[in-house]
mmCIF file with all atom_site columns, C-alpha atoms in Angstrom:
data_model
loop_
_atom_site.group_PDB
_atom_site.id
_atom_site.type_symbol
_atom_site.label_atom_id
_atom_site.label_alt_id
_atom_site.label_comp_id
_atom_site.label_asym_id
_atom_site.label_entity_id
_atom_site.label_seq_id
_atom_site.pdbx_PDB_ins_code
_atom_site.Cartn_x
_atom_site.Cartn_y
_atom_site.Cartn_z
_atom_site.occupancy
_atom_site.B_iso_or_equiv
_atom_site.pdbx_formal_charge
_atom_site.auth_seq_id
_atom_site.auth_comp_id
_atom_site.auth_asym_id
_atom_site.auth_atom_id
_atom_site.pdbx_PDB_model_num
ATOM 1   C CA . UNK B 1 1   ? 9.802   -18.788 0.438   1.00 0.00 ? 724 UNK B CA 1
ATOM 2   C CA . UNK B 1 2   ? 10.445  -17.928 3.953   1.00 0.00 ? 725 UNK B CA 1
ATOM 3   C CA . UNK B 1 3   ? 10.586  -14.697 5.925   1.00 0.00 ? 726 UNK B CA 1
ATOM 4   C CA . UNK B 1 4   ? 11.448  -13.263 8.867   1.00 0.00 ? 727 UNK B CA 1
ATOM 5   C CA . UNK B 1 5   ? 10.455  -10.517 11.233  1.00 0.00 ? 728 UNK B CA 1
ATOM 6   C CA . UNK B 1 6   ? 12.765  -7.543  11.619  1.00 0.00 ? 729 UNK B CA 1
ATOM 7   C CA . UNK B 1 7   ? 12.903  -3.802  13.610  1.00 0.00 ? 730 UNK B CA 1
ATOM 8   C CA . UNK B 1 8   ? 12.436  -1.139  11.498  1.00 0.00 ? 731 UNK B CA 1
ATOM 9   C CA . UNK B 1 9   ? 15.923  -0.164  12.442  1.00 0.00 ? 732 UNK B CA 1
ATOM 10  C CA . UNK B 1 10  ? 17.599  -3.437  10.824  1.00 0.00 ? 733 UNK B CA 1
ATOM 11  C CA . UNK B 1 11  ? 16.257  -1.530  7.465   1.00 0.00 ? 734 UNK B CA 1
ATOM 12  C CA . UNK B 1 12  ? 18.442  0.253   5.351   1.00 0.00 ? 735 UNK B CA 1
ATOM 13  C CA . UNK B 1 13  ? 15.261  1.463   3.339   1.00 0.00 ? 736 UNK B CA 1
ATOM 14  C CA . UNK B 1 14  ? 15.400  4.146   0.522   1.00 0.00 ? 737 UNK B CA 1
ATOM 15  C CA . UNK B 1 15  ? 11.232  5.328   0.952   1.00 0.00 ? 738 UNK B CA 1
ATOM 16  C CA . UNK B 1 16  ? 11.342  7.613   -1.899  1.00 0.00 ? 739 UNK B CA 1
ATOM 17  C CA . UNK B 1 17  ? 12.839  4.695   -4.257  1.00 0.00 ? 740 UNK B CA 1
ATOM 18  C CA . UNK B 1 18  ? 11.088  2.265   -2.762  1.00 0.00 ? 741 UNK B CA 1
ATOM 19  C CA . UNK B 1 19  ? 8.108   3.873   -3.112  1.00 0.00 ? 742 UNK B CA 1
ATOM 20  C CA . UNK B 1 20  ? 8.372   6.335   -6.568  1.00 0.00 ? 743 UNK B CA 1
ATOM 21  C CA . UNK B 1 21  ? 10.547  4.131   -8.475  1.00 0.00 ? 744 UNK B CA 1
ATOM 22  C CA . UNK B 1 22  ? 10.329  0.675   -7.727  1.00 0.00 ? 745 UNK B CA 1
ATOM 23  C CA . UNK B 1 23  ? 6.546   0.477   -6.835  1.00 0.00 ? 746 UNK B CA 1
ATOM 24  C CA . UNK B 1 24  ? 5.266   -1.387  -3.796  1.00 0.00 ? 747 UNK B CA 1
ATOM 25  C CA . UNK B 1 25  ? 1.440   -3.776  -3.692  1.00 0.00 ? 748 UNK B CA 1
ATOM 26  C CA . UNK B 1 26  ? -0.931  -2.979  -1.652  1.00 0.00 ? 749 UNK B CA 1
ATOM 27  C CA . UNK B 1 27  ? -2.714  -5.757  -1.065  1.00 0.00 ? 750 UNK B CA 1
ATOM 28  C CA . UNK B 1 28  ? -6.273  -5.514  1.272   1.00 0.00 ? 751 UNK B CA 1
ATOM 29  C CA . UNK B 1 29  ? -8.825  -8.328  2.044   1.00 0.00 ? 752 UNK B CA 1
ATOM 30  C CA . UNK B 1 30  ? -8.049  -12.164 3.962   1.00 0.00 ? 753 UNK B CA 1
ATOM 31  C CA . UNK B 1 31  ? -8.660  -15.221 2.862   1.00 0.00 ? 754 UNK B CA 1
ATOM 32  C CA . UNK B 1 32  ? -12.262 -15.149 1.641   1.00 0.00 ? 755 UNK B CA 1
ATOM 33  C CA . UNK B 1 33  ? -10.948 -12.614 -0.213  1.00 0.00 ? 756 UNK B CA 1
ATOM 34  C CA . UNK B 1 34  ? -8.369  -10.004 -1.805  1.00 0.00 ? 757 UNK B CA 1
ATOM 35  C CA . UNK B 1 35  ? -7.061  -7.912  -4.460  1.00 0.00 ? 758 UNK B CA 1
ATOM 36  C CA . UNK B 1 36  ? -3.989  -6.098  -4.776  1.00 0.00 ? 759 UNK B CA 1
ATOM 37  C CA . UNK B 1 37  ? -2.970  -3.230  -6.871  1.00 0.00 ? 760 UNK B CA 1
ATOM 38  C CA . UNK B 1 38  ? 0.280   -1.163  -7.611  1.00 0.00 ? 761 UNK B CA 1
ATOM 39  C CA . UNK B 1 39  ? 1.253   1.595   -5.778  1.00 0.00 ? 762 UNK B CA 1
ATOM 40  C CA . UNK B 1 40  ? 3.891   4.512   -6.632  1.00 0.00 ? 763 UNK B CA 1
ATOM 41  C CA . UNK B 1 41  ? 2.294   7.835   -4.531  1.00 0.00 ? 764 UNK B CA 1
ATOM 42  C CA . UNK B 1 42  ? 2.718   7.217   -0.740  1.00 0.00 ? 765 UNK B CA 1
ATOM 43  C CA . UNK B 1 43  ? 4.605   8.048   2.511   1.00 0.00 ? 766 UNK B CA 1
ATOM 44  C CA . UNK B 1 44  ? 6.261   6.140   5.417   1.00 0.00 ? 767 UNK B CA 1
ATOM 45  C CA . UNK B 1 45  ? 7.530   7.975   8.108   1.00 0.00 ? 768 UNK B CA 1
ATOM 46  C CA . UNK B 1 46  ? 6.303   8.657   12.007  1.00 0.00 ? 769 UNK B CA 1
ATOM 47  C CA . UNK B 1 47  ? 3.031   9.815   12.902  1.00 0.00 ? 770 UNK B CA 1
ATOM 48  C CA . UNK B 1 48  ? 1.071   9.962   16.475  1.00 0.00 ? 771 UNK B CA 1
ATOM 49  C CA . UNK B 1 49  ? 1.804   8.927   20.518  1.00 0.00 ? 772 UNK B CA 1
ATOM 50  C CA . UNK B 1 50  ? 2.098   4.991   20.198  1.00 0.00 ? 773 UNK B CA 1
ATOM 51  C CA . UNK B 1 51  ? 2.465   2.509   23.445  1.00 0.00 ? 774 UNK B CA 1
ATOM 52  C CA . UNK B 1 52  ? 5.521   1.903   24.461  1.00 0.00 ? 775 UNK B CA 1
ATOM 53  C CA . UNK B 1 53  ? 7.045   4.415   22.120  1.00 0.00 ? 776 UNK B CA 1
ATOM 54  C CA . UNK B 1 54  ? 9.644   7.172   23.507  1.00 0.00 ? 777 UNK B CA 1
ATOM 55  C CA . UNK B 1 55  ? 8.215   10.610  24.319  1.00 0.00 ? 778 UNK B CA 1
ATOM 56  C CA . UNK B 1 56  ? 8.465   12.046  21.300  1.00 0.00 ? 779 UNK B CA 1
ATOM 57  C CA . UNK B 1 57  ? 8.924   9.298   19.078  1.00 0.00 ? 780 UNK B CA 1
ATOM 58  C CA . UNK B 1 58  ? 5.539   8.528   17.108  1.00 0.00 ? 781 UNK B CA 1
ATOM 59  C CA . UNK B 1 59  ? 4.152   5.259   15.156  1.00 0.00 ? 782 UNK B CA 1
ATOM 60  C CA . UNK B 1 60  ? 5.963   4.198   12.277  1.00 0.00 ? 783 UNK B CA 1
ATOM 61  C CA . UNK B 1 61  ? 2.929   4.139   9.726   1.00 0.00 ? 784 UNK B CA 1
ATOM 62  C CA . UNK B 1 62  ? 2.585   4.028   5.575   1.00 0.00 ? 785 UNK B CA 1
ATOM 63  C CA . UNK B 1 63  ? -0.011  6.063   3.824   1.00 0.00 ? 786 UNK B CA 1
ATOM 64  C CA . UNK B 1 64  ? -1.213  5.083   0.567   1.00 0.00 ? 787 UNK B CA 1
ATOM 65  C CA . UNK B 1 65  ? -3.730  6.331   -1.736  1.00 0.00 ? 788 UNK B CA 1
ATOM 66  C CA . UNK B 1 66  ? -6.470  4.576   -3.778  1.00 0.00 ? 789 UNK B CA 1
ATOM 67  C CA . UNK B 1 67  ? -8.850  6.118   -6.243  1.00 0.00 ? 790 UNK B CA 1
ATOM 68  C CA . UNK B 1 68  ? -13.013 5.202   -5.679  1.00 0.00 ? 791 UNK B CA 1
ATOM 69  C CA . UNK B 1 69  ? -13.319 3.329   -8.602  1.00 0.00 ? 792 UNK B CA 1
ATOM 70  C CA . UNK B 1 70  ? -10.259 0.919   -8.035  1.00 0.00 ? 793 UNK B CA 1
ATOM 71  C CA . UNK B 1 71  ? -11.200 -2.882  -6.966  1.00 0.00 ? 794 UNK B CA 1
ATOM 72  C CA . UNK B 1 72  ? -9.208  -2.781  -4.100  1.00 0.00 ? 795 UNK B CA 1
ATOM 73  C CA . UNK B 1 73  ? -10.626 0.026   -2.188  1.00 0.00 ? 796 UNK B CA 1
ATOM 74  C CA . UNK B 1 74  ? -13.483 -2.491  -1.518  1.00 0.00 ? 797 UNK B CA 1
ATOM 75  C CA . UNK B 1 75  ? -11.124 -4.634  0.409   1.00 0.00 ? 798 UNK B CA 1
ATOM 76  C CA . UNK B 1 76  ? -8.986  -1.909  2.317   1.00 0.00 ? 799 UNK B CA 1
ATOM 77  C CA . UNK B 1 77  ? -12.170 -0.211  3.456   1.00 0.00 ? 800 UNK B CA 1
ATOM 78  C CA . UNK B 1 78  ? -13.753 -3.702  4.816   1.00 0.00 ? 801 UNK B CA 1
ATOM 79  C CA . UNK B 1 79  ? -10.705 -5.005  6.758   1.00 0.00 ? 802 UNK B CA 1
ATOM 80  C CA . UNK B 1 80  ? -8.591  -3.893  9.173   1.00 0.00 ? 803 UNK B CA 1
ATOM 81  C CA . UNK B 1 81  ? -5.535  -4.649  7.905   1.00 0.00 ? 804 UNK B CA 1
ATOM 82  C CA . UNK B 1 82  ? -3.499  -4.062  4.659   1.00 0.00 ? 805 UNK B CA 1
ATOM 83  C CA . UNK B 1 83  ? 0.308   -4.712  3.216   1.00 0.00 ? 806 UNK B CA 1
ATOM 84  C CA . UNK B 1 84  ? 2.823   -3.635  1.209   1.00 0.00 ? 807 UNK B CA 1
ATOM 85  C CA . UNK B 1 85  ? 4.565   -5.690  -0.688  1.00 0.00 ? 808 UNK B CA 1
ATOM 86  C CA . UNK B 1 86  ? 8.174   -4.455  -2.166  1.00 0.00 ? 809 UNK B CA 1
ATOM 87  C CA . UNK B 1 87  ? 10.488  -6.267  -4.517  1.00 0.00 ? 810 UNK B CA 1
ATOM 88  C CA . UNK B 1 88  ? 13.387  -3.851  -4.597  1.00 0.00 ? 811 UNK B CA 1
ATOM 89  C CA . UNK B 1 89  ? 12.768  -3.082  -8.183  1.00 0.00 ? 812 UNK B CA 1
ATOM 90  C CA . UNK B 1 90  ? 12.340  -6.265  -9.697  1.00 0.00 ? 813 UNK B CA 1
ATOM 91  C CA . UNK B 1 91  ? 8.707   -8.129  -10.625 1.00 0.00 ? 814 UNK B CA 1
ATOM 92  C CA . UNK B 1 92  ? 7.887   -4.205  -12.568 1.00 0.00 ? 815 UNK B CA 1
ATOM 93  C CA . UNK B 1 93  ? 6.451   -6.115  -15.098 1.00 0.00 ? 816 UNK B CA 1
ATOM 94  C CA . UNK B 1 94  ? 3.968   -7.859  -12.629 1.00 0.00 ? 817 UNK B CA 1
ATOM 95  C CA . UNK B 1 95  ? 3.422   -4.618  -11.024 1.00 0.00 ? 818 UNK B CA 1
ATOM 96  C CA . UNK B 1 96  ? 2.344   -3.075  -14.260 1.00 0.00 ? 819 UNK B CA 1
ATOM 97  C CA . UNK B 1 97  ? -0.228  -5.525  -14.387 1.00 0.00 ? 820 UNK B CA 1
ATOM 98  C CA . UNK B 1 98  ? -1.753  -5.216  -11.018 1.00 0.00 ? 821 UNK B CA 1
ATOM 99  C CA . UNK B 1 99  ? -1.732  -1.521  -11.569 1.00 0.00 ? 822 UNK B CA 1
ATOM 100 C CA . UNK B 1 100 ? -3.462  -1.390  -14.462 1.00 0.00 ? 823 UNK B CA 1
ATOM 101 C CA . UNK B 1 101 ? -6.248  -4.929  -14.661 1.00 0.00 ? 824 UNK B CA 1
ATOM 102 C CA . UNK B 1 102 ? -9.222  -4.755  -12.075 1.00 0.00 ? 825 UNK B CA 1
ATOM 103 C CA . UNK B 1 103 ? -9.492  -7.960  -9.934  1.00 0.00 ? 826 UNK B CA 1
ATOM 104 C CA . UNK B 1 104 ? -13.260 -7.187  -10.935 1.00 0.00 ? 827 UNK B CA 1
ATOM 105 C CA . UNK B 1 105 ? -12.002 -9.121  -14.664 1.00 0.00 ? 828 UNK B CA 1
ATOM 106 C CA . UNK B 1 106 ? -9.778  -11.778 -13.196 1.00 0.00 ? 829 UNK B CA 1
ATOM 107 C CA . UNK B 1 107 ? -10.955 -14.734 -10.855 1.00 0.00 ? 830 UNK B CA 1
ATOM 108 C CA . UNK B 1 108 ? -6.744  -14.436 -9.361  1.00 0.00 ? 831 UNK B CA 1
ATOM 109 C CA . UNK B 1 109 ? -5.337  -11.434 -10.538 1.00 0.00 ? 832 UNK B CA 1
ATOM 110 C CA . UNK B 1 110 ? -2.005  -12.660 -8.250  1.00 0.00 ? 833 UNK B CA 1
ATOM 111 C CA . UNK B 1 111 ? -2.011  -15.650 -10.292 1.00 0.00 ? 834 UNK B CA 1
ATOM 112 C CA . UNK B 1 112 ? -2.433  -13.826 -13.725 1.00 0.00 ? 835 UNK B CA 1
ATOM 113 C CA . UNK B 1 113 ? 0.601   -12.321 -13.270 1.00 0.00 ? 836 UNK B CA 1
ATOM 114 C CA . UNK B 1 114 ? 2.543   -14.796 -11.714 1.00 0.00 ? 837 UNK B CA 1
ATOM 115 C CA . UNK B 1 115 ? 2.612   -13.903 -8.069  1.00 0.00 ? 838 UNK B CA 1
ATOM 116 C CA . UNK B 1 116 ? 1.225   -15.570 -4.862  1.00 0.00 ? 839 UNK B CA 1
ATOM 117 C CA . UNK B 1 117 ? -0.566  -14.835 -2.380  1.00 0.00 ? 840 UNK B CA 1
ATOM 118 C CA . UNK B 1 118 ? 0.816   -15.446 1.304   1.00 0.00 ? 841 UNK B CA 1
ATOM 119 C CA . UNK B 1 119 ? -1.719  -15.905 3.461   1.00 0.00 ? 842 UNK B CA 1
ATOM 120 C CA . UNK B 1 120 ? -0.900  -14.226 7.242   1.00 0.00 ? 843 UNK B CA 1
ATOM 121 C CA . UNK B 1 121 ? -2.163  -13.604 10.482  1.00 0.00 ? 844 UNK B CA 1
ATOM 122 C CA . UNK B 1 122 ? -4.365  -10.445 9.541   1.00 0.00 ? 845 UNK B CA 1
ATOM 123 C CA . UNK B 1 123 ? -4.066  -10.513 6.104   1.00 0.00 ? 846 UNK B CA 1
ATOM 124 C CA . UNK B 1 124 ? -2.613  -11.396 2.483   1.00 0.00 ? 847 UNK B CA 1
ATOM 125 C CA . UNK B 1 125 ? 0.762   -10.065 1.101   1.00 0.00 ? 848 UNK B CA 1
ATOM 126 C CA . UNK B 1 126 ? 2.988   -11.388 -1.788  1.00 0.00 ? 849 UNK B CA 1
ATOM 127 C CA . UNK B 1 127 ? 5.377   -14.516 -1.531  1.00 0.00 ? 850 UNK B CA 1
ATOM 128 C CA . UNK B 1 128 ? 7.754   -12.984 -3.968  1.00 0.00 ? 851 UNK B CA 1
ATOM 129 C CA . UNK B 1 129 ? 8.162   -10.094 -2.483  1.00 0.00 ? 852 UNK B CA 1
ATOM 130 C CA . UNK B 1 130 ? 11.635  -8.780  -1.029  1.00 0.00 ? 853 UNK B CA 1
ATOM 131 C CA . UNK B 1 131 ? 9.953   -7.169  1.989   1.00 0.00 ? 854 UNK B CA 1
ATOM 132 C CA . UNK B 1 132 ? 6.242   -7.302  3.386   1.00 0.00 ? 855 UNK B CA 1
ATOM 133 C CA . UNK B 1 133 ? 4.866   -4.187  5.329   1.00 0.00 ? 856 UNK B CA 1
ATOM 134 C CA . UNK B 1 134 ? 1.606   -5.156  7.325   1.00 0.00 ? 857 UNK B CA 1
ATOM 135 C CA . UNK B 1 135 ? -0.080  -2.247  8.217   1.00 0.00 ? 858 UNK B CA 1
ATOM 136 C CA . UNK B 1 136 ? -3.004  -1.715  10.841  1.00 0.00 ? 859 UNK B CA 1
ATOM 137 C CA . UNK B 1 137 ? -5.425  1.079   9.525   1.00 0.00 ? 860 UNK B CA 1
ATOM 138 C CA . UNK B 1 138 ? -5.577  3.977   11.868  1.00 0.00 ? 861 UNK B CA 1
ATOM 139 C CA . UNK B 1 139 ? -6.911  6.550   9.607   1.00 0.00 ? 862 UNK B CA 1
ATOM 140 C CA . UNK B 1 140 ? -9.314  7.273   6.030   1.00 0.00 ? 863 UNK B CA 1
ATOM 141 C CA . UNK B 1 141 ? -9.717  10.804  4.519   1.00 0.00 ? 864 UNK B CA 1
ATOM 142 C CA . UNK B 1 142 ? -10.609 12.011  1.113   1.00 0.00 ? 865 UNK B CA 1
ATOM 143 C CA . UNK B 1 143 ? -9.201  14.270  -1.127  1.00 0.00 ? 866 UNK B CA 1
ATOM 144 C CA . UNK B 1 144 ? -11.550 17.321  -2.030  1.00 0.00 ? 867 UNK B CA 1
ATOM 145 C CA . UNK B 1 145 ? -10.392 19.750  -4.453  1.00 0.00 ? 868 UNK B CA 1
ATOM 146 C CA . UNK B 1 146 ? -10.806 22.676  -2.576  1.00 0.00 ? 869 UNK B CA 1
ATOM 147 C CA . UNK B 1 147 ? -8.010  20.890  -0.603  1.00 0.00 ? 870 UNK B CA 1
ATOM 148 C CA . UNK B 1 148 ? -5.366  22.421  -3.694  1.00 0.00 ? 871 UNK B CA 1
ATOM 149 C CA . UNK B 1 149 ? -3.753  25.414  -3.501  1.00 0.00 ? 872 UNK B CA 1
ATOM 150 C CA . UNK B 1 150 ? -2.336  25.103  -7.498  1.00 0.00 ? 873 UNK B CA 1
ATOM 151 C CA . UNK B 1 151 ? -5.005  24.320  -9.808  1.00 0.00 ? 874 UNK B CA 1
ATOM 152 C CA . UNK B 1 152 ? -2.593  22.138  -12.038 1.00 0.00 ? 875 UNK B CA 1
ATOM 153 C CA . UNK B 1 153 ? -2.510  19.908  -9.845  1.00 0.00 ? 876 UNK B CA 1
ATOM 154 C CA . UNK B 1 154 ? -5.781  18.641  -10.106 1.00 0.00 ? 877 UNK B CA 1
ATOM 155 C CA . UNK B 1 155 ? -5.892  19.349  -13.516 1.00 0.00 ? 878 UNK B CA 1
ATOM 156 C CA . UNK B 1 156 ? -2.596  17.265  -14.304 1.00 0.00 ? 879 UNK B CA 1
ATOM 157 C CA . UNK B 1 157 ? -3.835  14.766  -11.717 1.00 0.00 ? 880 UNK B CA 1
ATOM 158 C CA . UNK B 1 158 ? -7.854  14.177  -11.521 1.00 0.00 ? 881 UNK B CA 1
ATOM 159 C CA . UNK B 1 159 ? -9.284  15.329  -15.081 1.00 0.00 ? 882 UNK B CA 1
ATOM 160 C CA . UNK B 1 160 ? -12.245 13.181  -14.013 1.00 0.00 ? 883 UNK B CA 1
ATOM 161 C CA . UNK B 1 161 ? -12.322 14.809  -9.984  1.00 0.00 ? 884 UNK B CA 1
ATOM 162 C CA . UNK B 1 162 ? -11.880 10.911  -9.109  1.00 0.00 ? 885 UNK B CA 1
ATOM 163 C CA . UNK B 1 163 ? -9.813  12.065  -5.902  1.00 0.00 ? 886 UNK B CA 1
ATOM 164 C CA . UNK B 1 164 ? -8.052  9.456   -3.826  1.00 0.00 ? 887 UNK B CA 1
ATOM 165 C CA . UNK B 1 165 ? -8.966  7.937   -0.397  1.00 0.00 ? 888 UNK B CA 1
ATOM 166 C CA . UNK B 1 166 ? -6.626  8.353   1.928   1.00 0.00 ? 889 UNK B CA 1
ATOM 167 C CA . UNK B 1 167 ? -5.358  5.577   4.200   1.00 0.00 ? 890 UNK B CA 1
ATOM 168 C CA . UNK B 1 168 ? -2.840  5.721   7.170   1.00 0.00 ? 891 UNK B CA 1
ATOM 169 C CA . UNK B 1 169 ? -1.768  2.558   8.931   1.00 0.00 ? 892 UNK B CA 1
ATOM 170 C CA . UNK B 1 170 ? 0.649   1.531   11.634  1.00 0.00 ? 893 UNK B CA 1
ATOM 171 C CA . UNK B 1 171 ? 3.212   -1.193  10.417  1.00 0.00 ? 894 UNK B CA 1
ATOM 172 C CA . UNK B 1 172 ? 2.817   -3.427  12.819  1.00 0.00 ? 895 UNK B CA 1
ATOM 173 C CA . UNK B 1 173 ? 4.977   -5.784  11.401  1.00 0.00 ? 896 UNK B CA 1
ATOM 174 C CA . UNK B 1 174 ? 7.828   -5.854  8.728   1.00 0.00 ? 897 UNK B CA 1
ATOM 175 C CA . UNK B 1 175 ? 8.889   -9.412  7.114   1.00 0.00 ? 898 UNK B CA 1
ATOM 176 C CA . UNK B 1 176 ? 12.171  -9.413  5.056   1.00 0.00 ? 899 UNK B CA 1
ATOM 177 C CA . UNK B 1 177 ? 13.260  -12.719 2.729   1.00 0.00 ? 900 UNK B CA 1
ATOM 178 C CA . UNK B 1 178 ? 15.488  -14.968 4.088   1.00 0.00 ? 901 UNK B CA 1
#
């Protein structure tokens, strides 16, 4: 498969779809080593002074969330860079998979499913996906649950207090399918 760079403007991108309903992969590591997982909780939008940017126009970034105990956190907090992988609702079955198998069971979790990796520059997306995100971390934080003004929210959320990591990264690059 082949892809090509495009502007964030040449996007006609639905985030809360994108994100809620048609899941994305994160995928975190390089080619000694990777895993990827589903995500549906996250944000793009524009945060922070960039170079080069307008004066009030900030980075575009992505921030997703991973819980401590998932595979995957190993590989986002080791590397620099991470993508996101989106197949414009299709390949839910192979998302389903990645979000709930460890890579800690499968030698290629990727190839369990069916997907491939594509090796890049900085790091590993999906071949089969529509459109690749690669992201440049610029931020971690952690959830803490004094952090939650409405109790039910943890309660419905983190039973087990097993908050999400925070990550916020510049996309640095977007690649669409051609």
């Amino acid at each position: 498969m082949a892809f090509k760079e495009v502007k964030l403007e040449e996007l006609n991108l639905d985030v809360y779809k994108t994100i809620a309903e048609d899941w994305l992969a994160l995928t975190a590591g390089d080619k000694n080593g990777y895993s990827s997982m589903t995500v549906s909780w996250g944000q793009m939008g524009s945060l922070w002074k960039g170079e080069g940017l307008k004066a009030f126009a900030g980075m575009p970034v992505a921030t997703v969330y991973v819980r401590p105990q998932r595979y995957t956190k190993k590989f986002i907090d080791e590397q620099p860079f991470f993508t996101l992988s989106a197949f414009n609702g299709e390949r839910k079955s192979e998302l389903g998979f990645l979000g709930s198998k460890s890579g800690r069971d499968y030698a290629d979790k990727l190839k369990a499913c069916g997907l491939t990796p594509l090796h890049l520059e900085n790091a590993v997306a999906i071949e089969e996906a529509e459109t690749i995100f690669v992201c440049k971390k610029l931020f971690t934080y952690k959830m803490e649950k004094s952090g939650f003004f409405y109790p039910e929210t943890v309660e419905q959320n983190y039973p087990k207090e097993d908050f999400h990591q925070g990550y916020i990264g510049e996309i640095v690059k977007i690649l669409k399918k051609i």
